[in-house]
């Protein structure tokens, strides 16, 4: 075997699957009863901007980079780097919350607004689900309605500098209102679809909806305050 071939970090993946089974980090705190602090329940502020992924960090040359946005849309697109840079840009400052309990505040992102993507591809009425695929073969899913928001973008800069490879450069998704695993790094493809298809973590015990304010961390271990009856 060629040991230069990057491999997935199976130890980390196994640990995170176990956390989903045991419901690690769930507080059951209801944010609405305490006012809304800046940190979602169970989160702590991290120093710096941690890097978290499956352990494979693809090196992507912008010269050969291609992004496909396809599926149930009137105008499917394949953008090369120059096409991407020719799009309108936005800048937005937001907080970022990883399900493993770290959060970072005041990240300044720059990128192409997701609303511009919607305007360009023109989804068909039945295309209400999105599946994101990345160059490390990671996948994650979101409803189109969640991405149709002013703070959602295809980000290519962080803190005023081009996005580093570690953080998903050249281009990653950014969906600040959902846990970090919903924001695919090294974005390769977006498919608009009529049916919901769960992604990498969504089939490994993690929540489909992933709202940090509702502590939607896991698929089967719910919030105490949201559960109708204990299981
Ligand atoms: N392609 C890809 N995107 C990914 C991941 C991954 O493993 N592969 N991990 C997700 C998780 S769990 C988190 S918390 C964020 C972390 O982003 P960061 O490394 O820039 O902090 O990326 C998300 N996007
Ligand atoms: Mo994460």
PDB file of N, CA, C and O in Angstrom, residues 37 47 62 75 91 94 126-127 131 133 150 197:
ATOM      1  N   UNK A  37     -28.220  33.927  25.038  1.00  0.00           N
ATOM      2  CA  UNK A  37     -26.801  34.250  25.152  1.00  0.00           C
ATOM      3  C   UNK A  37     -26.156  34.086  23.783  1.00  0.00           C
ATOM      4  O   UNK A  37     -26.741  33.503  22.881  1.00  0.00           O
ATOM      5  N   UNK A  47     -10.222  29.180  21.269  1.00  0.00           N
ATOM      6  CA  UNK A  47      -9.174  30.127  20.878  1.00  0.00           C
ATOM      7  C   UNK A  47      -8.815  29.825  19.438  1.00  0.00           C
ATOM      8  O   UNK A  47      -8.627  28.670  19.073  1.00  0.00           O
ATOM      9  N   UNK A  62      -6.562  26.128  -8.332  1.00  0.00           N
ATOM     10  CA  UNK A  62      -7.655  26.926  -8.901  1.00  0.00           C
ATOM     11  C   UNK A  62      -7.699  26.866 -10.432  1.00  0.00           C
ATOM     12  O   UNK A  62      -8.758  27.025 -11.031  1.00  0.00           O
ATOM     13  N   UNK A  75     -31.146  26.176 -15.258  1.00  0.00           N
ATOM     14  CA  UNK A  75     -29.865  26.550 -15.851  1.00  0.00           C
ATOM     15  C   UNK A  75     -28.691  25.954 -15.064  1.00  0.00           C
ATOM     16  O   UNK A  75     -28.065  26.643 -14.263  1.00  0.00           O
ATOM     17  N   UNK A  91     -19.552  40.394   1.917  1.00  0.00           N
ATOM     18  CA  UNK A  91     -18.737  40.195   3.097  1.00  0.00           C
ATOM     19  C   UNK A  91     -19.702  40.088   4.261  1.00  0.00           C
ATOM     20  O   UNK A  91     -20.688  40.825   4.312  1.00  0.00           O
ATOM     21  N   UNK A  94     -19.816  36.486  11.057  1.00  0.00           N
ATOM     22  CA  UNK A  94     -20.744  35.582  11.744  1.00  0.00           C
ATOM     23  C   UNK A  94     -19.997  34.688  12.720  1.00  0.00           C
ATOM     24  O   UNK A  94     -18.770  34.600  12.703  1.00  0.00           O
ATOM     25  N   UNK A 126     -40.094  21.960  -7.533  1.00  0.00           N
ATOM     26  CA  UNK A 126     -39.990  20.754  -6.695  1.00  0.00           C
ATOM     27  C   UNK A 126     -38.586  20.581  -6.089  1.00  0.00           C
ATOM     28  O   UNK A 126     -38.368  19.709  -5.251  1.00  0.00           O
ATOM     29  N   UNK A 127     -37.643  21.430  -6.471  1.00  0.00           N
ATOM     30  CA  UNK A 127     -36.254  21.288  -5.997  1.00  0.00           C
ATOM     31  C   UNK A 127     -36.082  21.958  -4.634  1.00  0.00           C
ATOM     32  O   UNK A 127     -35.566  23.057  -4.527  1.00  0.00           O
ATOM     33  N   UNK A 131     -27.945  18.741  -1.935  1.00  0.00           N
ATOM     34  CA  UNK A 131     -26.876  17.847  -1.480  1.00  0.00           C
ATOM     35  C   UNK A 131     -25.546  18.430  -1.944  1.00  0.00           C
ATOM     36  O   UNK A 131     -25.358  18.712  -3.129  1.00  0.00           O
ATOM     37  N   UNK A 133     -21.431  18.053  -2.267  1.00  0.00           N
ATOM     38  CA  UNK A 133     -20.340  17.075  -2.309  1.00  0.00           C
ATOM     39  C   UNK A 133     -19.025  17.839  -2.389  1.00  0.00           C
ATOM     40  O   UNK A 133     -18.937  18.871  -3.070  1.00  0.00           O
ATOM     41  N   UNK A 150     -29.308  35.576   3.856  1.00  0.00           N
ATOM     42  CA  UNK A 150     -28.277  36.576   3.544  1.00  0.00           C
ATOM     43  C   UNK A 150     -26.882  36.225   4.046  1.00  0.00           C
ATOM     44  O   UNK A 150     -25.891  36.770   3.551  1.00  0.00           O
ATOM     45  N   UNK A 197     -31.559  13.708   0.676  1.00  0.00           N
ATOM     46  CA  UNK A 197     -30.594  12.599   0.783  1.00  0.00           C
ATOM     47  C   UNK A 197     -29.614  12.925   1.885  1.00  0.00           C
ATOM     48  O   UNK A 197     -28.901  13.928   1.794  1.00  0.00           O
TER      49      UNK A 197
END
